[in-house]
mmCIF file of C-alpha atoms in Angstrom:
data_model
loop_
_atom_site.group_PDB
_atom_site.id
_atom_site.type_symbol
_atom_site.label_atom_id
_atom_site.label_comp_id
_atom_site.label_asym_id
_atom_site.label_seq_id
_atom_site.Cartn_x
_atom_site.Cartn_y
_atom_site.Cartn_z
ATOM 1 C CA MET D 298 153.904 -155.097 -41.297
ATOM 2 C CA TRP D 299 153.662 -153.385 -37.734
ATOM 3 C CA ASN D 300 156.645 -153.512 -36.044
ATOM 4 C CA SER D 301 158.516 -154.985 -38.739
ATOM 5 C CA PHE D 302 161.372 -152.009 -38.997
ATOM 6 C CA LYS D 303 164.713 -152.235 -37.492
ATOM 7 C CA THR D 304 165.519 -150.370 -34.475
ATOM 8 C CA ASP D 305 168.562 -149.138 -36.243
ATOM 9 C CA ASP D 306 166.369 -147.662 -39.052
ATOM 10 C CA ARG D 307 166.773 -144.301 -39.401
ATOM 11 C CA LEU D 308 163.992 -143.892 -40.512
ATOM 12 C CA GLY D 309 160.994 -140.711 -40.312
ATOM 13 C CA ILE D 310 158.102 -138.823 -41.821
ATOM 14 C CA SER D 311 157.837 -135.251 -42.927
ATOM 15 C CA ALA D 312 154.333 -133.689 -42.545
ATOM 16 C CA GLN D 313 152.713 -130.810 -43.795
ATOM 17 C CA ILE D 314 149.533 -129.080 -45.466
ATOM 18 C CA THR D 315 150.117 -127.790 -48.595
ATOM 19 C CA THR D 316 148.124 -126.735 -51.808
ATOM 20 C CA TYR D 317 147.871 -128.386 -54.810
ATOM 21 C CA LYS D 318 145.721 -127.730 -58.380
ATOM 22 C CA ALA D 319 142.906 -130.228 -57.724
ATOM 23 C CA GLY D 320 139.394 -130.255 -59.859
ATOM 24 C CA ASN D 321 138.530 -127.499 -61.737
ATOM 25 C CA ASP D 322 141.938 -126.234 -61.644
ATOM 26 C CA ASP D 323 141.209 -125.137 -57.483
ATOM 27 C CA GLU D 324 143.828 -124.300 -55.650
ATOM 28 C CA ILE D 325 143.216 -126.520 -52.348
ATOM 29 C CA HIS D 326 144.458 -128.257 -49.005
ATOM 30 C CA ALA D 327 145.790 -131.360 -49.312
ATOM 31 C CA TYR D 328 147.970 -133.503 -46.421
ATOM 32 C CA VAL D 329 151.315 -134.742 -47.711
ATOM 33 C CA VAL D 330 153.283 -136.877 -45.466
ATOM 34 C CA ARG D 331 156.908 -137.992 -47.110
ATOM 35 C CA PRO D 332 159.246 -140.948 -45.867
ATOM 36 C CA THR D 333 162.558 -139.421 -45.259
ATOM 37 C CA GLY D 334 164.763 -142.123 -44.786
ATOM 38 C CA GLY D 335 165.945 -145.548 -43.722
ATOM 39 C CA GLY D 336 164.131 -148.489 -44.391
ATOM 40 C CA GLN D 337 161.062 -147.223 -45.826
ATOM 41 C CA VAL D 338 163.206 -145.605 -49.335
ATOM 42 C CA THR D 339 164.326 -147.829 -51.459
ATOM 43 C CA GLY D 340 168.462 -148.030 -53.106
ATOM 44 C CA ASP D 341 167.200 -145.612 -55.358
ATOM 45 C CA GLY D 342 165.745 -143.077 -53.408
ATOM 46 C CA GLN D 343 162.210 -143.673 -54.260
ATOM 47 C CA VAL D 344 159.014 -144.939 -52.954
ATOM 48 C CA PRO D 345 155.145 -145.835 -54.051
ATOM 49 C CA GLY D 346 152.549 -143.018 -53.841
ATOM 50 C CA VAL D 347 149.147 -143.711 -52.434
ATOM 51 C CA VAL D 348 146.422 -141.115 -52.580
ATOM 52 C CA LEU D 349 144.054 -141.125 -49.284
ATOM 53 C CA VAL D 350 140.604 -139.915 -49.306
ATOM 54 C CA HIS D 351 138.744 -138.780 -45.824
ATOM 55 C CA HIS D 352 135.911 -139.960 -44.289
ATOM 56 C CA MET D 353 132.446 -138.312 -44.154
ATOM 57 C CA PRO D 354 133.426 -136.500 -41.130
ATOM 58 C CA GLY D 355 135.731 -134.886 -42.681
ATOM 59 C CA TRP D 356 139.495 -134.114 -43.130
ATOM 60 C CA ASP D 357 140.004 -134.605 -39.563
ATOM 61 C CA GLU D 358 142.777 -135.279 -37.250
ATOM 62 C CA PHE D 359 142.285 -139.462 -37.958
ATOM 63 C CA THR D 360 142.976 -138.771 -41.570
ATOM 64 C CA GLN D 361 145.876 -136.793 -41.148
ATOM 65 C CA GLU D 362 147.681 -139.668 -38.516
ATOM 66 C CA PHE D 363 146.363 -142.548 -41.209
ATOM 67 C CA ALA D 364 148.372 -140.805 -43.320
ATOM 68 C CA GLU D 365 151.239 -140.437 -40.851
ATOM 69 C CA ARG D 366 150.875 -144.040 -40.647
ATOM 70 C CA LEU D 367 151.027 -145.088 -44.385
ATOM 71 C CA GLY D 368 154.018 -142.435 -44.557
ATOM 72 C CA ARG D 369 155.651 -144.420 -41.951
ATOM 73 C CA HIS D 370 155.454 -147.797 -43.799
ATOM 74 C CA GLY D 371 156.816 -146.166 -46.673
ATOM 75 C CA TYR D 372 154.543 -144.249 -48.572
ATOM 76 C CA LEU D 373 154.252 -140.902 -50.075
ATOM 77 C CA VAL D 374 151.208 -139.407 -49.037
ATOM 78 C CA ILE D 375 148.386 -136.933 -50.096
ATOM 79 C CA CYS D 376 145.279 -136.104 -48.695
ATOM 80 C CA PRO D 377 143.123 -133.784 -50.612
ATOM 81 C CA ASP D 378 140.723 -131.906 -48.055
ATOM 82 C CA LEU D 379 137.611 -132.455 -50.463
ATOM 83 C CA TYR D 380 135.348 -129.984 -48.253
ATOM 84 C CA CYS D 381 138.125 -126.875 -49.171
ATOM 85 C CA ARG D 382 135.226 -124.943 -51.334
ATOM 86 C CA PHE D 383 133.020 -124.990 -48.057
ATOM 87 C CA GLY D 384 135.218 -123.232 -45.823
ATOM 88 C CA HIS D 385 137.446 -123.342 -43.329
ATOM 89 C CA GLY D 386 136.437 -124.448 -39.355
ATOM 90 C CA THR D 387 137.149 -127.104 -36.960
ATOM 91 C CA PRO D 388 136.228 -130.633 -39.349
ATOM 92 C CA ASP D 389 132.877 -130.914 -37.349
ATOM 93 C CA ASP D 390 131.950 -127.737 -38.444
ATOM 94 C CA VAL D 391 133.061 -127.892 -42.037
ATOM 95 C CA ALA D 392 131.168 -131.085 -41.980
ATOM 96 C CA ALA D 393 127.778 -129.562 -41.020
ATOM 97 C CA LYS D 394 127.973 -127.170 -43.554
ATOM 98 C CA VAL D 395 128.650 -129.924 -46.397
ATOM 99 C CA ARG D 396 125.751 -132.175 -45.256
ATOM 100 C CA SER D 397 124.188 -128.843 -44.955
ATOM 101 C CA GLU D 398 124.197 -128.360 -48.485
ATOM 102 C CA GLY D 399 123.714 -132.125 -49.509
ATOM 103 C CA GLY D 400 127.274 -133.273 -49.634
ATOM 104 C CA VAL D 401 130.283 -133.179 -51.473
ATOM 105 C CA HIS D 402 129.431 -133.911 -55.355
ATOM 106 C CA ASP D 403 131.026 -137.528 -56.615
ATOM 107 C CA ASP D 404 132.451 -135.574 -59.471
ATOM 108 C CA SER D 405 134.257 -132.950 -57.425
ATOM 109 C CA VAL D 406 135.301 -136.014 -55.077
ATOM 110 C CA VAL D 407 136.715 -137.398 -58.759
ATOM 111 C CA ALA D 408 138.535 -134.616 -60.378
ATOM 112 C CA ASP D 409 140.321 -134.169 -56.734
ATOM 113 C CA CYS D 410 141.786 -137.470 -56.367
ATOM 114 C CA GLY D 411 142.382 -137.846 -60.015
ATOM 115 C CA ALA D 412 144.451 -134.450 -59.671
ATOM 116 C CA ALA D 413 146.688 -135.633 -56.367
ATOM 117 C CA ALA D 414 146.948 -138.987 -58.373
ATOM 118 C CA GLN D 415 149.067 -136.675 -61.094
ATOM 119 C CA TRP D 416 150.240 -134.735 -58.411
ATOM 120 C CA LEU D 417 152.263 -137.924 -57.302
ATOM 121 C CA ARG D 418 153.355 -139.074 -60.687
ATOM 122 C CA ARG D 419 155.167 -135.371 -60.665
ATOM 123 C CA ASP D 420 156.795 -135.443 -57.887
ATOM 124 C CA GLY D 421 160.733 -136.884 -57.934
ATOM 125 C CA LEU D 422 159.930 -139.328 -54.404
ATOM 126 C CA LEU D 423 157.656 -141.490 -56.514
ATOM 127 C CA SER D 424 158.998 -144.505 -57.876
ATOM 128 C CA GLY D 425 155.976 -145.174 -60.284
ATOM 129 C CA LYS D 426 153.022 -146.513 -58.512
ATOM 130 C CA VAL D 427 149.940 -145.134 -57.235
ATOM 131 C CA GLY D 428 147.162 -146.635 -55.184
ATOM 132 C CA ILE D 429 143.972 -145.130 -53.575
ATOM 133 C CA ILE D 430 142.133 -145.857 -50.086
ATOM 134 C CA GLY D 431 139.647 -144.532 -48.023
ATOM 135 C CA PRO D 432 137.329 -145.183 -45.178
ATOM 136 C CA CYS D 433 133.530 -144.857 -44.730
ATOM 137 C CA SER D 434 132.974 -142.402 -47.764
ATOM 138 C CA GLY D 435 136.136 -142.300 -48.255
ATOM 139 C CA GLY D 436 135.843 -146.278 -49.106
ATOM 140 C CA ARG D 437 133.188 -145.557 -51.872
ATOM 141 C CA HIS D 438 134.962 -142.192 -53.389
ATOM 142 C CA ALA D 439 138.066 -144.791 -53.584
ATOM 143 C CA LEU D 440 136.011 -146.953 -55.838
ATOM 144 C CA LEU D 441 134.469 -144.579 -57.653
ATOM 145 C CA THR D 442 137.569 -142.713 -58.607
ATOM 146 C CA ALA D 443 139.423 -146.007 -59.930
ATOM 147 C CA SER D 444 136.881 -146.585 -61.784
ATOM 148 C CA ARG D 445 136.170 -143.679 -63.638
ATOM 149 C CA VAL D 446 140.258 -142.623 -63.454
ATOM 150 C CA ARG D 447 142.591 -144.708 -64.867
ATOM 151 C CA GLY D 448 145.871 -145.351 -63.791
ATOM 152 C CA PHE D 449 145.656 -146.224 -60.512
ATOM 153 C CA ASP D 450 147.196 -149.391 -59.574
ATOM 154 C CA ALA D 451 145.635 -150.410 -56.396
ATOM 155 C CA VAL D 452 142.812 -149.703 -54.510
ATOM 156 C CA VAL D 453 141.244 -150.307 -50.758
ATOM 157 C CA ASP D 454 137.763 -149.938 -49.869
ATOM 158 C CA LEU D 455 137.555 -149.717 -46.069
ATOM 159 C CA TRP D 456 133.753 -150.019 -45.262
ATOM 160 C CA GLY D 457 132.513 -147.969 -48.048
ATOM 161 C CA GLY D 458 128.774 -147.051 -47.701
ATOM 162 C CA GLY D 459 127.049 -146.305 -50.554
ATOM 163 C CA VAL D 460 128.807 -148.675 -53.251
ATOM 164 C CA ILE D 461 124.978 -149.855 -53.544
ATOM 165 C CA MET D 462 122.385 -147.103 -53.885
ATOM 166 C CA SER D 463 118.394 -147.805 -54.856
ATOM 167 C CA ASP D 464 117.134 -144.993 -57.389
ATOM 168 C CA ASP D 465 115.146 -143.125 -54.201
ATOM 169 C CA GLN D 466 119.132 -142.926 -52.510
ATOM 170 C CA LEU D 467 120.373 -140.838 -55.861
ATOM 171 C CA THR D 468 120.629 -137.442 -54.968
ATOM 172 C CA PRO D 469 122.456 -134.400 -57.380
ATOM 173 C CA ALA D 470 125.772 -134.762 -55.773
ATOM 174 C CA ARG D 471 125.597 -138.455 -55.388
ATOM 175 C CA PRO D 472 123.674 -139.374 -59.105
ATOM 176 C CA VAL D 473 125.221 -142.563 -59.843
ATOM 177 C CA ALA D 474 125.593 -145.682 -57.589
ATOM 178 C CA PRO D 475 129.381 -146.732 -57.831
ATOM 179 C CA ILE D 476 128.873 -150.251 -58.314
ATOM 180 C CA ASP D 477 127.393 -149.009 -61.812
ATOM 181 C CA TYR D 478 130.913 -148.282 -62.623
ATOM 182 C CA THR D 479 132.280 -151.500 -62.045
ATOM 183 C CA ALA D 480 133.083 -152.759 -65.403
ATOM 184 C CA ASP D 481 135.563 -149.708 -65.360
ATOM 185 C CA LEU D 482 137.371 -150.354 -62.474
ATOM 186 C CA ASP D 483 141.070 -150.176 -62.982
ATOM 187 C CA ALA D 484 142.551 -151.526 -60.661
ATOM 188 C CA PRO D 485 142.398 -154.371 -58.608
ATOM 189 C CA LEU D 486 140.857 -154.337 -55.048
ATOM 190 C CA LEU D 487 140.690 -154.625 -51.468
ATOM 191 C CA GLY D 488 137.534 -154.314 -49.546
ATOM 192 C CA LEU D 489 137.559 -155.069 -45.781
ATOM 193 C CA PHE D 490 133.896 -154.905 -44.037
ATOM 194 C CA GLY D 491 132.289 -155.645 -40.772
ATOM 195 C CA ASN D 492 129.596 -158.366 -40.496
ATOM 196 C CA ASP D 493 127.652 -156.190 -38.287
ATOM 197 C CA ASP D 494 127.776 -152.918 -40.269
ATOM 198 C CA GLN D 495 124.465 -151.643 -42.077
ATOM 199 C CA SER D 496 125.948 -149.324 -44.290
ATOM 200 C CA PRO D 497 127.185 -151.382 -45.914
ATOM 201 C CA THR D 498 125.544 -154.426 -44.875
ATOM 202 C CA PRO D 499 126.693 -158.128 -45.564
ATOM 203 C CA ALA D 500 124.436 -158.735 -48.209
ATOM 204 C CA GLN D 501 125.777 -155.510 -49.897
ATOM 205 C CA VAL D 502 129.139 -156.386 -49.610
ATOM 206 C CA ASP D 503 127.770 -159.847 -50.787
ATOM 207 C CA GLN D 504 126.231 -158.250 -54.228
ATOM 208 C CA HIS D 505 129.364 -155.872 -54.341
ATOM 209 C CA GLU D 506 131.764 -159.251 -54.383
ATOM 210 C CA ALA D 507 129.282 -160.515 -56.817
ATOM 211 C CA GLU D 508 129.137 -158.060 -59.510
ATOM 212 C CA LEU D 509 133.149 -157.970 -59.406
ATOM 213 C CA GLN D 510 133.027 -161.365 -60.139
ATOM 214 C CA ARG D 511 130.896 -161.110 -62.944
ATOM 215 C CA HIS D 512 133.132 -158.482 -64.649
ATOM 216 C CA GLY D 513 136.229 -160.722 -63.866
ATOM 217 C CA LYS D 514 137.622 -158.157 -61.320
ATOM 218 C CA THR D 515 140.927 -158.892 -59.315
ATOM 219 C CA PHE D 516 140.298 -158.412 -56.048
ATOM 220 C CA GLU D 517 139.767 -159.818 -52.104
ATOM 221 C CA PHE D 518 137.233 -158.929 -49.384
ATOM 222 C CA HIS D 519 137.544 -159.759 -45.640
ATOM 223 C CA ARG D 520 134.552 -160.029 -43.407
ATOM 224 C CA TYR D 521 135.500 -159.707 -39.499
ATOM 225 C CA ASP D 522 132.876 -160.780 -37.484
ATOM 226 C CA GLY D 523 132.910 -158.914 -34.344
ATOM 227 C CA ALA D 524 133.205 -155.385 -35.994
ATOM 228 C CA GLY D 525 130.747 -153.017 -37.985
ATOM 229 C CA HIS D 526 131.485 -149.658 -39.393
ATOM 230 C CA GLY D 527 134.540 -147.885 -38.568
ATOM 231 C CA PHE D 528 136.497 -150.249 -36.609
ATOM 232 C CA PHE D 529 140.028 -148.683 -37.320
ATOM 233 C CA TYR D 530 138.049 -145.895 -35.509
ATOM 234 C CA TYR D 531 140.421 -145.907 -32.453
ATOM 235 C CA HIS D 532 139.191 -142.555 -31.484
ATOM 236 C CA THR D 533 135.529 -144.024 -31.363
ATOM 237 C CA PRO D 534 133.948 -146.689 -29.593
ATOM 238 C CA MET D 535 133.577 -148.555 -32.934
ATOM 239 C CA TYR D 536 137.324 -149.460 -32.827
ATOM 240 C CA ARG D 537 137.810 -153.314 -32.733
ATOM 241 C CA GLN D 538 141.346 -154.063 -31.844
ATOM 242 C CA GLU D 539 142.213 -157.617 -33.216
ATOM 243 C CA GLN D 540 140.030 -156.887 -36.583
ATOM 244 C CA ALA D 541 141.748 -153.261 -37.035
ATOM 245 C CA MET D 542 145.008 -154.580 -36.421
ATOM 246 C CA ASP D 543 144.764 -157.642 -39.094
ATOM 247 C CA GLY D 544 142.519 -155.228 -41.199
ATOM 248 C CA TRP D 545 146.429 -153.283 -41.152
ATOM 249 C CA GLU D 546 147.921 -155.747 -42.062
ATOM 250 C CA LYS D 547 145.494 -156.814 -45.069
ATOM 251 C CA VAL D 548 146.070 -153.114 -46.758
ATOM 252 C CA PHE D 549 150.024 -153.250 -46.269
ATOM 253 C CA ALA D 550 150.486 -156.727 -47.505
ATOM 254 C CA PHE D 551 147.892 -155.627 -50.359
ATOM 255 C CA PHE D 552 149.803 -152.738 -50.867
ATOM 256 C CA GLU D 553 153.376 -154.258 -51.103
ATOM 257 C CA ASP D 554 151.554 -156.877 -53.147
ATOM 258 C CA HIS D 555 150.788 -154.436 -56.522
ATOM 259 C CA LEU D 556 152.705 -151.076 -55.728
ATOM 260 C CA GLU D 557 156.080 -152.300 -54.781
ATOM 261 C CA SER D 558 156.234 -155.137 -57.267
ATOM 262 C CA MET E 32 123.693 -139.789 -46.415
ATOM 263 C CA ILE E 33 120.444 -138.157 -45.421
ATOM 264 C CA ALA E 34 120.163 -134.785 -44.529
ATOM 265 C CA MET E 35 117.254 -132.470 -44.663
ATOM 266 C CA THR E 36 117.373 -128.496 -44.297
ATOM 267 C CA ALA E 37 115.034 -125.673 -43.358
ATOM 268 C CA ALA E 38 115.221 -122.377 -43.339
ATOM 269 C CA VAL E 39 114.254 -120.756 -39.920
ATOM 270 C CA THR E 40 113.891 -118.095 -38.429
ATOM 271 C CA GLY E 41 114.925 -117.744 -34.540
ATOM 272 C CA THR E 42 118.023 -116.925 -32.371
ATOM 273 C CA GLY E 43 120.769 -119.561 -31.028
ATOM 274 C CA LYS E 44 123.376 -119.392 -28.252
ATOM 275 C CA GLY E 45 126.716 -120.781 -29.416
ATOM 276 C CA ALA E 46 130.386 -120.598 -28.159
ATOM 277 C CA ASN E 47 130.570 -116.943 -29.078
ATOM 278 C CA GLY E 48 126.595 -115.804 -27.401
ATOM 279 C CA TRP E 49 124.081 -115.655 -29.185
ATOM 280 C CA PHE E 50 123.333 -114.986 -32.855
ATOM 281 C CA PRO E 51 120.502 -115.562 -35.405
ATOM 282 C CA ILE E 52 119.789 -118.792 -36.625
ATOM 283 C CA THR E 53 118.479 -119.142 -40.498
ATOM 284 C CA ARG E 54 118.644 -122.817 -41.560
ATOM 285 C CA ALA E 55 118.707 -126.087 -39.979
ATOM 286 C CA THR E 56 119.741 -128.514 -40.981
ATOM 287 C CA VAL E 57 118.690 -132.678 -39.208
ATOM 288 C CA GLY E 58 120.618 -135.443 -40.542
ATOM 289 C CA TYR E 59 121.234 -138.913 -39.236
ATOM 290 C CA ASP E 60 125.216 -139.937 -39.943
ATOM 291 C CA HIS E 61 128.000 -140.552 -38.433
ATOM 292 C CA ALA E 62 128.295 -138.832 -35.077
ATOM 293 C CA THR E 63 131.173 -136.555 -34.020
ATOM 294 C CA HIS E 64 131.039 -136.462 -30.536
ATOM 295 C CA SER E 65 128.154 -138.515 -28.666
ATOM 296 C CA GLY E 66 130.037 -142.116 -28.701
ATOM 297 C CA THR E 67 127.635 -143.724 -30.999
ATOM 298 C CA GLU E 68 128.337 -145.300 -34.231
ATOM 299 C CA HIS E 69 125.203 -142.856 -35.945
ATOM 300 C CA ALA E 70 122.946 -139.974 -34.524
ATOM 301 C CA LEU E 71 120.547 -137.474 -35.532
ATOM 302 C CA LEU E 72 122.552 -134.275 -36.210
ATOM 303 C CA LEU E 73 120.674 -131.033 -35.925
ATOM 304 C CA ASP E 74 122.385 -128.463 -36.729
ATOM 305 C CA PHE E 75 120.938 -124.547 -36.386
ATOM 306 C CA THR E 76 123.520 -122.391 -38.540
ATOM 307 C CA ASN E 77 124.083 -118.841 -39.795
ATOM 308 C CA TYR E 78 126.537 -119.188 -42.798
ATOM 309 C CA ASP E 79 126.330 -115.929 -43.265
ATOM 310 C CA LEU E 80 127.974 -114.685 -39.920
ATOM 311 C CA GLY E 81 130.726 -117.912 -40.715
ATOM 312 C CA ILE E 82 131.214 -121.588 -40.529
ATOM 313 C CA GLU E 83 131.770 -121.974 -36.739
ATOM 314 C CA ALA E 84 127.537 -120.251 -36.312
ATOM 315 C CA ARG E 85 126.478 -123.302 -35.507
ATOM 316 C CA VAL E 86 124.773 -125.332 -32.601
ATOM 317 C CA ALA E 87 124.577 -128.804 -32.898
ATOM 318 C CA LEU E 88 123.026 -132.065 -31.539
ATOM 319 C CA GLU E 89 123.525 -135.122 -31.565
ATOM 320 C CA LEU E 90 120.538 -137.602 -30.239
ATOM 321 C CA ASP E 91 119.731 -140.956 -30.511
ATOM 322 C CA LEU E 92 116.623 -141.709 -32.706
ATOM 323 C CA GLU E 93 114.504 -142.526 -29.184
ATOM 324 C CA SER E 94 115.502 -139.032 -28.035
ATOM 325 C CA GLY E 95 114.731 -137.800 -31.447
ATOM 326 C CA ARG E 96 111.254 -138.878 -30.901
ATOM 327 C CA ALA E 97 110.537 -137.389 -27.709
ATOM 328 C CA LEU E 98 112.170 -134.203 -28.884
ATOM 329 C CA LEU E 99 109.750 -134.495 -31.895
ATOM 330 C CA ALA E 100 106.465 -135.174 -29.459
ATOM 331 C CA GLN E 101 107.145 -132.782 -27.113
ATOM 332 C CA LEU E 102 107.939 -130.033 -29.934
ATOM 333 C CA GLN E 103 104.658 -131.067 -31.338
ATOM 334 C CA SER E 104 102.626 -130.917 -28.316
ATOM 335 C CA ALA E 105 104.471 -127.307 -27.018
ATOM 336 C CA ILE E 106 103.832 -125.457 -30.671
ATOM 337 C CA GLU E 107 99.858 -127.311 -29.904
ATOM 338 C CA ALA E 108 99.482 -125.469 -26.903
ATOM 339 C CA ALA E 109 101.046 -122.488 -27.526
ATOM 340 C CA GLU E 110 98.358 -122.275 -30.075
ATOM 341 C CA ALA E 111 95.752 -123.212 -27.826
ATOM 342 C CA SER E 112 96.777 -120.917 -25.118
ATOM 343 C CA GLY E 113 96.237 -117.829 -27.325
ATOM 344 C CA VAL E 114 98.962 -115.957 -26.521
ATOM 345 C CA ALA E 115 101.048 -117.661 -29.557
ATOM 346 C CA LEU E 116 101.496 -115.338 -32.929
ATOM 347 C CA ALA E 117 100.624 -117.098 -36.118
#
């Protein structure tokens, strides 16, 4: 929880960009955050892990700070640069190139995130359980990965649009709507959504919820009035302080329930 | 994701001066800088010169419509003037 640390805790994080063997055995960049001590690390010196999936604007500074926040709350985090194969530059230049080429392929993202989970499992700091979380397209990709790759213990979809897709919205890079994998979802799901969002719309969130119920999945959805898309984004006008802070509390409570038990 | 591309011929002025443009991408997605949730994203690029060879615009839809109308008008006027090459 926010501000729940003790002032005499010697907590800390180390964070750096590294590379790891991702999908197709490609070596790609990842931002890795490691809790280094204090109340974050349990008696046996290990912590749960989280794969963080960046959003459509790219592997950007917000994403790195998001990873650091998870790290400060006691999670070993790996955040792959899903656009790594498109080249390197400022995040918006890279995202523009990805956009011009029709977007990153869902299969590529799923493979990279699955490999990131395996990377966590090989790390001596991991206590055992692994979650996956992402905002925006990262929420969609987190859901997709937890549906297509076995073994995740929790998944958090933060306002992921494009979970429900009409046939004319399917593209070569996004050939299947994630909702069509609902039967295969292999982890409890937390979803946070703004009721003013247009992608996903409240009606689409309802439709997704109905599909999860139909398949008997474990999930909890929270819908916020007065918020649209991206209400955690403190670097944009989309930020909604009250909803964002409540949302973070729900994320940490969900991970505590499913990754630390 | 909404993104359409066109091969184009022209030049653009970016952070390092003028360079030849080979591709235009028009999208509608999250804005990076304009302060709106979404925007029309216009990118004029030449990836043979590097990922930073890019002139970028973020416009709201109303501005996009105004630009489209005046672009069309300018093309028609140029063609009607007799000085434009086919």
